[in-house]
Short mmCIF file of C-alpha atoms in Angstrom, two decimals:
data_model
loop_
_atom_site.label_atom_id
_atom_site.label_comp_id
_atom_site.label_asym_id
_atom_site.label_seq_id
_atom_site.Cartn_x
_atom_site.Cartn_y
_atom_site.Cartn_z
CA MET A 1 52.78 45.67 9.41
CA LYS A 2 52.06 42.15 8.15
CA LYS A 3 51.56 40.87 11.72
CA GLN A 4 49.18 43.74 12.45
CA LEU A 5 47.05 42.87 9.41
CA ILE A 6 46.90 39.22 10.46
CA PHE A 7 45.84 40.27 13.97
CA VAL A 8 43.10 42.55 12.62
CA PHE A 9 41.86 39.74 10.32
CA LEU A 10 41.73 37.21 13.16
CA PHE A 11 39.98 39.72 15.41
CA CYS A 12 37.30 40.35 12.76
CA ILE A 13 36.75 36.63 12.25
CA SER A 14 36.46 35.99 15.98
CA THR A 15 34.00 38.87 16.32
CA ILE A 16 31.81 37.39 13.58
CA VAL A 17 31.90 33.95 15.22
CA LEU A 18 31.14 35.34 18.67
CA HIS A 19 28.04 37.03 17.30
CA ALA A 20 26.78 34.02 15.34
CA GLU A 21 23.11 33.53 16.08
CA VAL A 22 21.56 30.35 17.35
CA LYS A 23 19.66 28.78 14.46
CA VAL A 24 17.27 25.86 14.23
CA ALA A 25 17.13 23.65 11.12
CA ASN A 26 14.55 24.95 8.65
CA VAL A 27 12.39 21.83 8.84
CA PHE A 28 11.31 23.04 12.30
CA GLY A 29 8.99 25.97 12.79
CA SER A 30 5.73 27.36 14.09
CA HIS A 31 2.63 25.23 13.32
CA MET A 32 4.67 22.01 12.99
CA VAL A 33 3.56 18.61 14.25
CA LEU A 34 5.96 16.54 16.36
CA GLN A 35 5.59 12.77 16.46
CA ARG A 36 3.76 11.55 19.55
CA HIS A 37 5.01 8.75 21.83
CA GLN A 38 8.66 9.02 20.79
CA GLN A 39 11.71 11.13 21.53
CA ASN A 40 12.04 13.82 18.87
CA PRO A 41 15.42 15.31 17.96
CA ILE A 42 15.73 19.09 17.56
CA TRP A 43 18.93 20.43 16.02
CA GLY A 44 20.61 23.50 14.62
CA THR A 45 23.76 25.62 14.64
CA ALA A 46 25.35 28.19 16.95
CA ASN A 47 28.68 29.61 17.99
CA VAL A 48 31.22 26.95 18.98
CA GLY A 49 30.84 26.24 22.69
CA GLU A 50 27.64 28.26 22.99
CA LYS A 51 25.15 27.01 25.57
CA ILE A 52 21.71 26.21 24.17
CA THR A 53 18.43 25.57 25.97
CA VAL A 54 15.25 24.20 24.42
CA SER A 55 11.95 24.26 26.29
CA ILE A 56 8.47 23.00 25.44
CA ALA A 57 5.46 21.80 27.46
CA GLY A 58 7.33 21.85 30.77
CA GLN A 59 10.48 20.21 29.38
CA LEU A 60 13.86 21.92 29.54
CA HIS A 61 16.87 20.56 27.68
CA LYS A 62 20.41 21.94 27.67
CA THR A 63 23.35 21.35 25.36
CA VAL A 64 26.50 23.00 24.01
CA ALA A 65 27.37 23.60 20.36
CA ASN A 66 30.23 21.33 19.27
CA ARG A 67 33.44 22.20 17.43
CA LYS A 68 31.54 22.38 14.15
CA GLY A 69 29.02 24.78 15.61
CA GLU A 70 26.31 22.10 15.65
CA TRP A 71 23.94 21.29 18.48
CA ARG A 72 21.25 18.67 19.03
CA ILE A 73 18.86 17.67 21.81
CA GLN A 74 16.12 15.09 22.18
CA LEU A 75 12.71 15.95 23.52
CA ASP A 76 11.00 13.55 25.87
CA ALA A 77 8.10 11.62 24.37
CA MET A 78 4.75 13.41 24.52
CA LYS A 79 1.11 12.46 24.11
CA ALA A 80 -1.01 13.86 21.31
CA GLY A 81 -2.11 17.39 22.01
CA GLY A 82 -1.16 21.04 21.92
CA PRO A 83 -0.84 23.76 20.92
CA TYR A 84 2.52 24.33 22.57
CA LYS A 85 5.26 26.93 22.37
CA MET A 86 8.91 25.99 21.87
CA ILE A 87 11.68 28.37 22.94
CA VAL A 88 15.27 27.92 21.77
CA GLU A 89 17.77 30.18 23.52
CA GLY A 90 21.45 30.90 23.26
CA GLU A 91 22.80 34.39 22.73
CA ASN A 92 19.49 35.03 21.00
CA LYS A 93 15.99 33.62 21.38
CA ILE A 94 13.80 31.78 18.85
CA VAL A 95 10.13 31.15 19.59
CA PHE A 96 7.98 28.66 17.67
CA GLU A 97 4.23 28.94 18.25
CA ASP A 98 1.22 26.67 17.77
CA ILE A 99 3.05 23.32 17.84
CA LEU A 100 0.94 20.16 17.88
CA ILE A 101 1.83 16.61 18.88
CA GLY A 102 0.41 13.81 16.73
CA GLU A 103 1.25 11.56 13.79
CA VAL A 104 3.88 12.57 11.20
CA TRP A 105 4.37 10.96 7.79
CA ILE A 106 6.78 11.86 5.01
CA CYS A 107 5.35 11.62 1.47
CA THR A 108 7.96 10.86 -1.17
CA GLY A 109 8.44 9.74 -4.77
CA GLN A 110 7.84 11.31 -8.16
CA SER A 111 4.97 13.06 -9.95
CA ASN A 112 2.07 10.84 -8.88
CA MET A 113 2.95 11.66 -5.27
CA GLN A 114 3.69 15.28 -6.10
CA TRP A 115 0.41 15.55 -8.05
CA SER A 116 -1.64 18.28 -6.43
CA VAL A 117 -5.10 18.39 -4.92
CA GLU A 118 -6.12 21.11 -7.39
CA ASN A 119 -5.48 18.71 -10.30
CA SER A 120 -7.23 15.67 -8.82
CA ASN A 121 -10.81 14.43 -9.08
CA HIS A 122 -13.44 16.71 -7.55
CA ALA A 123 -10.77 19.34 -6.94
CA GLU A 124 -13.24 22.15 -6.27
CA LEU A 125 -15.05 20.15 -3.60
CA GLU A 126 -11.80 18.97 -2.03
CA MET A 127 -10.41 22.49 -1.78
CA LEU A 128 -13.63 24.00 -0.44
CA SER A 129 -13.87 21.35 2.27
CA ALA A 130 -10.19 21.36 3.31
CA ASN A 131 -10.85 22.89 6.72
CA TYR A 132 -8.60 20.81 8.95
CA PRO A 133 -6.62 23.12 11.25
CA LYS A 134 -5.01 20.15 13.01
CA ILE A 135 -3.56 18.77 9.77
CA ARG A 136 -0.26 20.55 9.15
CA LEU A 137 1.66 20.65 5.88
CA ILE A 138 5.20 21.38 4.75
CA SER A 139 6.74 20.98 1.29
CA ILE A 140 10.50 20.46 1.12
CA PRO A 141 12.25 22.58 -1.57
CA LEU A 142 13.54 20.43 -4.43
CA VAL A 143 17.32 20.65 -4.72
CA GLY A 144 19.51 18.19 -6.62
CA VAL A 145 23.15 18.13 -5.54
CA SER A 146 26.05 15.69 -5.53
CA GLU A 147 26.90 16.13 -1.84
CA PRO A 148 24.64 15.67 1.22
CA GLN A 149 23.19 18.97 2.46
CA THR A 150 22.79 19.85 6.12
CA ASP A 151 19.69 22.03 5.75
CA ILE A 152 16.87 22.78 3.37
CA LYS A 153 16.01 26.17 1.97
CA GLU A 154 13.45 28.03 4.00
CA ALA A 155 10.08 26.28 4.16
CA ASN A 156 7.08 26.82 6.40
CA TRP A 157 4.60 24.59 8.16
CA VAL A 158 1.01 25.66 7.54
CA ALA A 159 -2.40 24.56 8.78
CA CYS A 160 -4.54 22.78 6.19
CA SER A 161 -7.14 25.08 4.66
CA SER A 162 -8.75 25.91 1.33
CA GLU A 163 -5.91 28.38 0.77
CA THR A 164 -2.99 26.07 1.64
CA ILE A 165 -4.11 22.71 0.22
CA PRO A 166 -4.43 23.28 -3.59
CA LYS A 167 -0.78 22.62 -4.52
CA PHE A 168 -0.04 20.02 -1.85
CA SER A 169 0.40 16.30 -2.59
CA ALA A 170 -3.06 14.86 -3.22
CA ALA A 171 -2.19 11.27 -2.31
CA GLY A 172 -0.46 12.51 0.83
CA TYR A 173 -3.35 14.74 1.84
CA PHE A 174 -6.08 12.16 1.28
CA PHE A 175 -4.03 9.63 3.27
CA GLY A 176 -3.39 12.06 6.11
CA ARG A 177 -6.98 13.27 6.19
CA ARG A 178 -8.26 9.72 6.71
CA LEU A 179 -5.79 9.15 9.54
CA HIS A 180 -6.79 12.42 11.18
CA GLN A 181 -10.49 11.60 10.97
CA ILE A 182 -10.09 8.09 12.38
CA LEU A 183 -7.28 8.54 14.92
CA ASP A 184 -8.61 11.92 16.08
CA VAL A 185 -5.11 13.32 16.60
CA PRO A 186 -3.12 16.03 14.78
CA VAL A 187 -1.38 14.88 11.60
CA GLY A 188 1.76 16.36 10.06
CA LEU A 189 2.56 15.70 6.40
CA ILE A 190 6.01 16.35 4.91
CA ASN A 191 5.86 16.50 1.12
CA ALA A 192 9.25 15.52 -0.30
CA SER A 193 8.29 14.38 -3.81
CA TRP A 194 9.86 15.35 -7.13
CA GLY A 195 8.25 14.81 -10.53
CA ALA A 196 10.18 12.67 -13.05
CA SER A 197 12.68 11.58 -10.41
CA SER A 198 14.32 8.16 -10.65
CA LEU A 199 14.57 5.67 -7.81
CA GLU A 200 18.37 5.89 -7.76
CA SER A 201 18.24 9.64 -7.17
CA TRP A 202 16.70 8.99 -3.74
CA ILE A 203 19.46 6.58 -2.62
CA PRO A 204 22.67 7.68 -0.86
CA ARG A 205 25.62 7.11 -3.16
CA ASP A 206 27.60 5.16 -0.58
CA ALA A 207 24.65 2.78 -0.15
CA ILE A 208 24.65 2.05 -3.89
CA GLU A 209 28.43 1.59 -3.86
CA LYS A 210 28.29 -0.87 -0.98
CA LYS A 211 25.08 -2.77 -1.68
CA TYR A 212 24.49 -2.82 -5.45
CA LYS A 213 26.56 -5.44 -7.23
CA HIS A 214 26.66 -3.76 -10.66
CA LYS A 215 29.52 -1.28 -10.44
CA GLU A 216 29.00 -0.32 -14.07
CA PHE A 217 25.79 1.47 -13.07
CA LEU A 218 27.58 4.27 -11.20
CA GLU A 219 30.57 4.16 -13.54
CA ASP A 220 28.26 4.93 -16.45
CA TRP A 221 26.66 7.81 -14.60
CA ASP A 222 30.05 9.24 -13.62
CA TRP A 223 31.12 9.09 -17.25
CA ARG A 224 27.99 10.98 -18.34
CA ILE A 225 28.53 13.71 -15.75
CA ASN A 226 32.15 14.16 -16.80
CA GLN A 227 31.14 14.41 -20.46
CA PHE A 228 28.25 16.81 -19.91
CA THR A 229 28.84 20.51 -20.61
CA ASP A 230 26.92 23.76 -20.43
CA GLN A 231 27.17 24.00 -24.21
CA MET A 232 25.44 20.63 -24.64
CA LEU A 233 22.52 21.93 -22.60
CA ILE A 234 22.39 25.18 -24.60
CA ASP A 235 22.46 23.36 -27.94
CA TYR A 236 19.81 20.85 -26.96
CA THR A 237 17.57 23.57 -25.51
CA LYS A 238 17.66 25.42 -28.83
CA LYS A 239 16.70 22.26 -30.72
CA TYR A 240 13.90 21.51 -28.26
CA GLU A 241 12.47 25.03 -28.48
CA ALA A 242 12.58 24.89 -32.28
CA TRP A 243 10.76 21.55 -32.19
CA GLU A 244 8.09 23.02 -29.92
CA LYS A 245 7.71 26.08 -32.14
CA ALA A 246 7.25 23.83 -35.18
CA GLY A 247 4.32 22.09 -33.49
CA LYS A 248 6.23 19.10 -32.05
CA PRO A 249 6.53 17.07 -35.27
CA GLY A 250 7.78 13.48 -35.44
CA GLN A 251 9.28 11.68 -32.49
CA LYS A 252 8.62 13.12 -29.05
CA LYS A 253 11.58 14.90 -27.47
CA ARG A 254 12.42 14.96 -23.78
CA PRO A 255 12.58 18.42 -22.15
CA PRO A 256 16.05 19.91 -21.54
CA ARG A 257 17.54 19.15 -18.15
CA ASP A 258 20.92 19.67 -16.54
CA ILE A 259 21.69 16.10 -15.53
CA ARG A 260 24.32 17.30 -13.04
CA ILE A 261 21.67 18.83 -10.77
CA GLY A 262 18.61 16.96 -12.01
CA GLN A 263 16.38 14.39 -10.34
CA ASN A 264 17.74 11.34 -12.17
CA ARG A 265 21.39 11.40 -11.16
CA PRO A 266 22.07 8.87 -8.39
CA ALA A 267 21.82 10.40 -4.88
CA ASN A 268 20.86 13.90 -6.07
CA ALA A 269 17.36 13.93 -4.54
CA TYR A 270 18.57 12.15 -1.42
CA ASN A 271 21.34 14.70 -0.87
CA GLY A 272 19.24 17.80 -1.36
CA VAL A 273 15.77 16.76 -0.19
CA ILE A 274 15.98 13.82 2.23
CA HIS A 275 19.34 14.12 3.98
CA PRO A 276 18.62 17.57 5.48
CA VAL A 277 15.44 16.31 7.20
CA ILE A 278 16.66 12.89 8.32
CA GLY A 279 16.08 12.60 12.03
CA TYR A 280 12.85 14.59 12.11
CA GLY A 281 10.43 12.50 14.15
CA ILE A 282 8.13 10.51 11.88
CA ARG A 283 5.80 7.56 12.19
CA GLY A 284 6.59 6.37 8.67
CA SER A 285 6.87 7.05 4.96
CA ILE A 286 4.57 6.70 1.98
CA TRP A 287 6.06 6.42 -1.51
CA CYS A 288 4.80 6.63 -5.08
CA GLN A 289 7.39 6.32 -7.84
CA GLY A 290 8.42 4.06 -10.69
CA GLU A 291 7.55 5.58 -14.05
CA SER A 292 11.09 6.93 -14.48
CA ASN A 293 12.45 3.40 -14.00
CA LEU A 294 10.27 1.67 -16.60
CA GLY A 295 12.28 -0.86 -18.56
CA ARG A 296 14.40 -1.69 -15.49
CA GLY A 297 11.85 -3.59 -13.41
CA ASP A 298 14.25 -6.35 -12.41
CA GLN A 299 16.81 -3.79 -11.25
CA TYR A 300 14.11 -2.08 -9.17
CA SER A 301 13.82 -5.19 -7.01
CA GLU A 302 17.47 -4.71 -6.02
CA LEU A 303 17.66 -0.92 -5.65
CA PHE A 304 14.37 -0.36 -3.81
CA PRO A 305 15.35 -2.38 -0.71
CA ILE A 306 18.71 -0.59 -0.68
CA MET A 307 16.90 2.74 -0.55
CA ILE A 308 14.50 1.76 2.24
CA ASN A 309 17.23 0.19 4.36
CA SER A 310 19.53 3.19 3.89
CA TRP A 311 16.83 5.62 5.03
CA ARG A 312 16.03 3.50 8.06
CA GLU A 313 19.69 3.18 9.03
CA ARG A 314 20.25 6.92 8.82
CA TRP A 315 16.98 7.93 10.49
CA LYS A 316 17.85 5.77 13.51
CA ASN A 317 14.16 5.23 14.17
CA GLY A 318 14.06 1.46 13.75
CA ASP A 319 12.26 -0.22 10.87
CA PHE A 320 9.66 2.51 10.58
CA PRO A 321 6.65 1.72 8.35
CA PHE A 322 7.35 2.19 4.66
CA TYR A 323 4.31 1.87 2.39
CA TRP A 324 4.11 2.50 -1.33
CA ILE A 325 1.66 2.82 -4.19
CA GLN A 326 2.49 0.30 -6.88
CA ILE A 327 2.94 1.80 -10.35
CA ALA A 328 -0.45 2.18 -12.05
CA SER A 329 -1.29 1.48 -15.71
CA MET A 330 -1.33 3.28 -19.04
CA LYS A 331 -1.58 2.84 -22.82
CA GLU A 332 -3.97 0.55 -24.70
CA PRO A 333 -5.08 -2.88 -23.46
CA ASP A 334 -3.27 -5.82 -25.06
CA LEU A 335 -5.06 -7.70 -27.83
CA GLU A 336 -2.98 -10.75 -26.96
CA PRO A 337 -0.77 -11.44 -23.91
CA GLU A 338 2.59 -9.70 -24.25
CA ASN A 339 5.67 -8.77 -22.28
CA SER A 340 5.07 -5.66 -20.20
CA SER A 341 7.57 -3.20 -18.74
CA TRP A 342 4.83 -1.91 -16.42
CA ALA A 343 4.10 -5.40 -15.08
CA GLU A 344 7.81 -6.07 -14.59
CA LEU A 345 8.13 -2.84 -12.61
CA ARG A 346 5.13 -3.82 -10.48
CA GLU A 347 6.77 -7.17 -9.78
CA GLY A 348 10.05 -5.46 -8.89
CA MET A 349 8.24 -3.31 -6.35
CA SER A 350 6.32 -6.26 -4.89
CA LYS A 351 9.50 -8.23 -4.25
CA THR A 352 10.49 -5.55 -1.73
CA LEU A 353 7.64 -6.70 0.53
CA SER A 354 10.22 -9.16 1.88
CA LEU A 355 11.51 -6.28 4.05
CA PRO A 356 9.86 -5.92 7.48
CA ASN A 357 7.24 -3.26 8.08
CA THR A 358 6.55 -2.64 4.41
CA GLY A 359 3.30 -2.60 2.48
CA GLU A 360 2.01 -2.00 -1.03
CA VAL A 361 -1.28 -0.75 -2.39
CA ILE A 362 -2.47 -1.50 -5.92
CA SER A 363 -3.29 1.26 -8.39
CA MET A 364 -3.46 -0.42 -11.82
CA ASP A 365 -7.28 -0.26 -11.73
CA VAL A 366 -7.29 3.56 -11.51
CA GLY A 367 -4.70 4.18 -14.24
CA GLU A 368 -5.71 6.22 -17.29
CA GLY A 369 -4.86 5.02 -20.78
CA ASN A 370 -3.75 8.38 -22.15
CA ASP A 371 -2.29 10.04 -19.05
CA ILE A 372 0.43 8.82 -16.74
CA HIS A 373 -0.99 11.06 -14.01
CA TYR A 374 -4.26 9.44 -12.95
CA ARG A 375 -6.65 11.82 -11.16
CA ASN A 376 -8.25 9.45 -8.67
CA LYS A 377 -5.86 10.13 -5.82
CA GLN A 378 -8.68 9.75 -3.27
CA GLU A 379 -8.68 5.99 -3.83
CA MET A 380 -4.93 5.84 -3.28
CA GLY A 381 -5.24 7.84 -0.07
CA ASN A 382 -7.93 5.47 1.17
CA ARG A 383 -5.91 2.36 0.35
CA LEU A 384 -2.79 3.74 2.02
CA ALA A 385 -4.87 4.64 5.06
CA ARG A 386 -6.33 1.11 5.24
CA LEU A 387 -2.81 -0.30 5.15
CA ALA A 388 -1.54 2.01 7.89
CA LEU A 389 -4.61 1.46 10.07
CA ASP A 390 -4.17 -2.30 9.71
CA ASP A 391 -0.41 -2.61 10.10
CA THR A 392 0.70 0.45 12.08
CA TYR A 393 -2.30 1.32 14.22
CA ASN A 394 -3.69 -2.21 14.77
CA PHE A 395 -7.26 -1.58 13.66
CA LYS A 396 -9.36 -4.60 12.74
CA ILE A 397 -9.39 -3.78 9.05
CA GLU A 398 -7.74 -5.60 6.14
CA GLY A 399 -5.27 -3.29 4.45
CA ARG A 400 -3.46 -5.66 2.11
CA SER A 401 -4.60 -6.70 -1.35
CA PRO A 402 -4.97 -10.40 -2.18
CA ARG A 403 -1.74 -11.88 -3.51
CA TYR A 404 -0.66 -15.02 -5.26
CA LYS A 405 0.28 -17.77 -2.81
CA SER A 406 0.62 -21.04 -4.72
CA MET A 407 -0.49 -23.04 -7.74
CA GLU A 408 -1.44 -26.64 -8.38
CA ILE A 409 -1.52 -28.21 -11.85
CA GLN A 410 -4.36 -30.70 -12.34
CA GLY A 411 -4.47 -32.02 -15.89
CA ASN A 412 -5.24 -29.15 -18.24
CA LYS A 413 -6.09 -26.76 -15.41
CA ILE A 414 -4.14 -24.76 -12.85
CA THR A 415 -5.62 -23.83 -9.49
CA ILE A 416 -4.32 -20.59 -8.00
CA GLN A 417 -4.51 -19.97 -4.26
CA PHE A 418 -4.32 -16.46 -2.76
CA ASP A 419 -3.17 -14.87 0.49
CA ASN A 420 -4.67 -11.85 2.30
CA ILE A 421 -8.26 -12.77 1.54
CA ASP A 422 -10.72 -10.85 3.67
CA GLN A 423 -14.33 -11.24 2.50
CA GLY A 424 -13.76 -13.45 -0.52
CA LEU A 425 -12.82 -13.15 -4.19
CA TYR A 426 -15.21 -11.47 -6.59
CA ALA A 427 -15.33 -10.61 -10.31
CA PHE A 428 -16.06 -6.90 -10.37
CA ASN A 429 -18.72 -5.62 -12.77
CA SER A 430 -18.93 -8.87 -14.73
CA SER A 431 -19.88 -12.52 -14.46
CA ILE A 432 -16.54 -13.33 -16.14
CA VAL A 433 -13.18 -13.26 -14.38
CA LYS A 434 -10.85 -11.22 -16.59
CA GLY A 435 -7.10 -10.75 -16.75
CA PHE A 436 -5.65 -14.29 -16.68
CA SER A 437 -3.34 -15.83 -19.27
CA ILE A 438 -1.84 -19.32 -19.38
CA ALA A 439 1.09 -21.02 -21.13
CA GLY A 440 2.62 -24.42 -21.70
CA GLU A 441 6.27 -25.36 -22.02
CA ASN A 442 6.67 -23.21 -25.14
CA GLN A 443 6.21 -20.14 -22.88
CA LYS A 444 3.64 -18.60 -25.23
CA PHE A 445 0.78 -17.14 -23.24
CA VAL A 446 -2.83 -17.06 -24.40
CA TRP A 447 -5.90 -15.61 -22.74
CA ALA A 448 -7.37 -18.02 -20.23
CA ASP A 449 -10.76 -18.91 -18.86
CA ALA A 450 -10.93 -18.43 -15.12
CA LYS A 451 -13.54 -19.14 -12.48
CA ILE A 452 -13.66 -18.61 -8.74
CA ILE A 453 -13.93 -21.97 -6.97
CA GLY A 454 -13.68 -20.87 -3.36
CA LYS A 455 -13.12 -17.93 -1.08
CA ASN A 456 -9.43 -17.82 -2.02
CA LYS A 457 -9.06 -19.96 -5.16
CA VAL A 458 -9.35 -19.50 -8.92
CA GLU A 459 -9.24 -22.25 -11.55
CA VAL A 460 -7.49 -21.29 -14.81
CA SER A 461 -7.48 -23.10 -18.17
CA SER A 462 -7.60 -22.71 -21.95
CA VAL A 463 -8.85 -25.11 -24.60
CA GLY A 464 -5.63 -24.56 -26.55
CA ILE A 465 -3.30 -25.52 -23.69
CA LYS A 466 -3.43 -29.21 -22.80
CA ASN A 467 -0.37 -29.24 -20.51
CA PRO A 468 -0.22 -25.86 -18.77
CA GLU A 469 2.86 -24.81 -16.84
CA ALA A 470 2.34 -21.18 -15.86
CA VAL A 471 -0.27 -18.51 -15.21
CA ARG A 472 -0.05 -14.74 -15.28
CA TYR A 473 -2.58 -12.20 -14.04
CA ALA A 474 -2.86 -8.53 -15.04
CA TRP A 475 0.50 -8.88 -16.78
CA SER A 476 0.05 -5.86 -19.02
CA ASN A 477 0.76 -2.14 -19.30
CA LYS A 478 -3.00 -1.49 -19.13
CA PRO A 479 -4.54 -4.72 -17.85
CA VAL A 480 -8.19 -5.59 -18.32
CA SER A 481 -8.55 -7.37 -15.00
CA ASN A 482 -11.38 -7.47 -12.48
CA LEU A 483 -10.56 -9.90 -9.67
CA ILE A 484 -10.99 -8.20 -6.31
CA ASP A 485 -11.70 -8.95 -2.68
CA ARG A 486 -15.26 -8.01 -1.74
CA ASN A 487 -13.75 -5.36 0.55
CA GLY A 488 -12.80 -3.46 -2.62
CA LEU A 489 -9.07 -4.22 -2.75
CA PRO A 490 -7.91 -5.54 -6.15
CA VAL A 491 -5.79 -8.65 -6.57
CA ALA A 492 -2.15 -7.79 -7.26
CA CYS A 493 -0.50 -8.45 -10.61
CA PHE A 494 1.56 -11.68 -10.59
CA ARG A 495 3.15 -14.50 -12.56
CA THR A 496 3.79 -18.07 -11.43
CA ASP A 497 6.72 -18.64 -13.80
CA LYS A 498 10.36 -17.71 -13.38
CA TRP A 499 11.05 -17.47 -17.09
CA GLN A 500 13.38 -14.74 -18.27
CA ILE A 501 11.82 -11.30 -18.70
CA PRO A 502 13.12 -8.44 -20.89
CA SER A 503 14.32 -6.25 -18.00
CA GLU A 504 16.69 -8.88 -16.62
CA GLY A 505 20.26 -7.70 -17.06
CA LYS A 506 19.25 -4.12 -17.86
CA VAL A 507 21.37 -2.04 -15.53
CA LEU A 508 22.17 1.27 -17.22
CA ALA A 509 19.69 4.12 -17.08
CA GLN A 510 18.28 5.57 -20.29
CA LYS A 511 20.38 8.40 -21.70
CA ARG A 512 18.79 11.81 -22.12
CA TYR A 513 21.49 13.15 -24.46
CA LYS A 514 23.77 11.86 -27.17
CA TYR A 515 27.46 12.11 -26.38
CA PRO A 516 29.46 12.73 -29.57
CA ASN A 517 32.51 10.68 -30.54
CA SER A 518 32.01 8.03 -27.93
CA LYS A 519 31.36 4.30 -27.86
CA LYS A 520 29.29 4.90 -24.71
CA ASP A 521 26.45 6.47 -26.69
#
């Protein structure tokens, strides 16, 4: 009797397996854009040993599902065009319609990338005019998990229209729209951004383990996860709701969040959002993130390259372009020069320009003093587009902001020389160059007088500093600075000194909760 039951069980299992349908990963679908001029992988699942064929635009590719029930083919490179139909066949048939070939970019980061068109400047006009049927959009579902996922939840590609654009990434859309208008090819935009996410959440755990020298960073996170309980979340939620009901008195409280599945735990966003789509044919990535890492600017300069390199290694698409929007600005302008966590974060991001095929656009001039989510996403889209057109598409246009190159001390003055000068330096909206500070050996900075003395040089001094040693520019949470290239690109924040800054040595992430009876708190 026991043997008969086992036989029946095995027969049922084999019947289920034999009737498993061919499936294609959810990132693929009707209305998608495939990257032109490169081989694009297509993958999915099927019954073990099942024969699969994939056809599109005269191509026919065959493969067999492996022992794990996985299959994968590579399409031959195609020129921009379409629409095409893709047919995937095994024991069943899947048909994807209206596929275009063009340029594909993935848009990633936290809330200033996730920030929607409907909440940006001139939202009504932008939505009414969003009639671009050859711009295609997909938003990846946001899932935070501790293990890499093989597929995303169901998501659909859609053509850009007044109905589909309102909740899509504004920075991503304005960037993609410019590319579409200038390149005159279809553009696909993959929105994979998650508000309030930390940099470390987008990095594979094994990459942090192998590449980041501070083991205590992950050890601390593992300790927090082990200590965290459902009851802690329930108790804190009650306190938070009571605080809200009372009118939010006193110190601001952070909203409740399950840190086990949230967007701050290392690797969570990578595992649930990025890993399932790695391999999809892209031209490059644009990134906007940093606010959740404020206070750890020095650490950012170590973790950010780890993230970019890990994505490139896993995508197996070479050193694809990776461009980012530098963190913007907020709060009140400084009365006197001070340390700045925002400036340190900007510096940490800029150091990553040492990686090949990377670029950074400046946003501190569009930041809003009382809102971390600035509305002028059109300017960010334009600056990202300039960068891509310059670096990726080889247009004769300067895409990079002027940057500090060198300094020369001459008596009581310091001359600063800049790189990436296009049309020449200019003090915007004033006859006075604003934003410079200067210090002597005591390392105490004071506001400086500055004047442009050439196409790419500025002379900096202060009557109170007879023997200057260092200069800083726009080194503030909300800098009052106005030095730009006449092409409209602002000069990047910088410092000439290598003096210690507050974020050096800060490795552990800020804790959201208090853990009772522990020295770790």
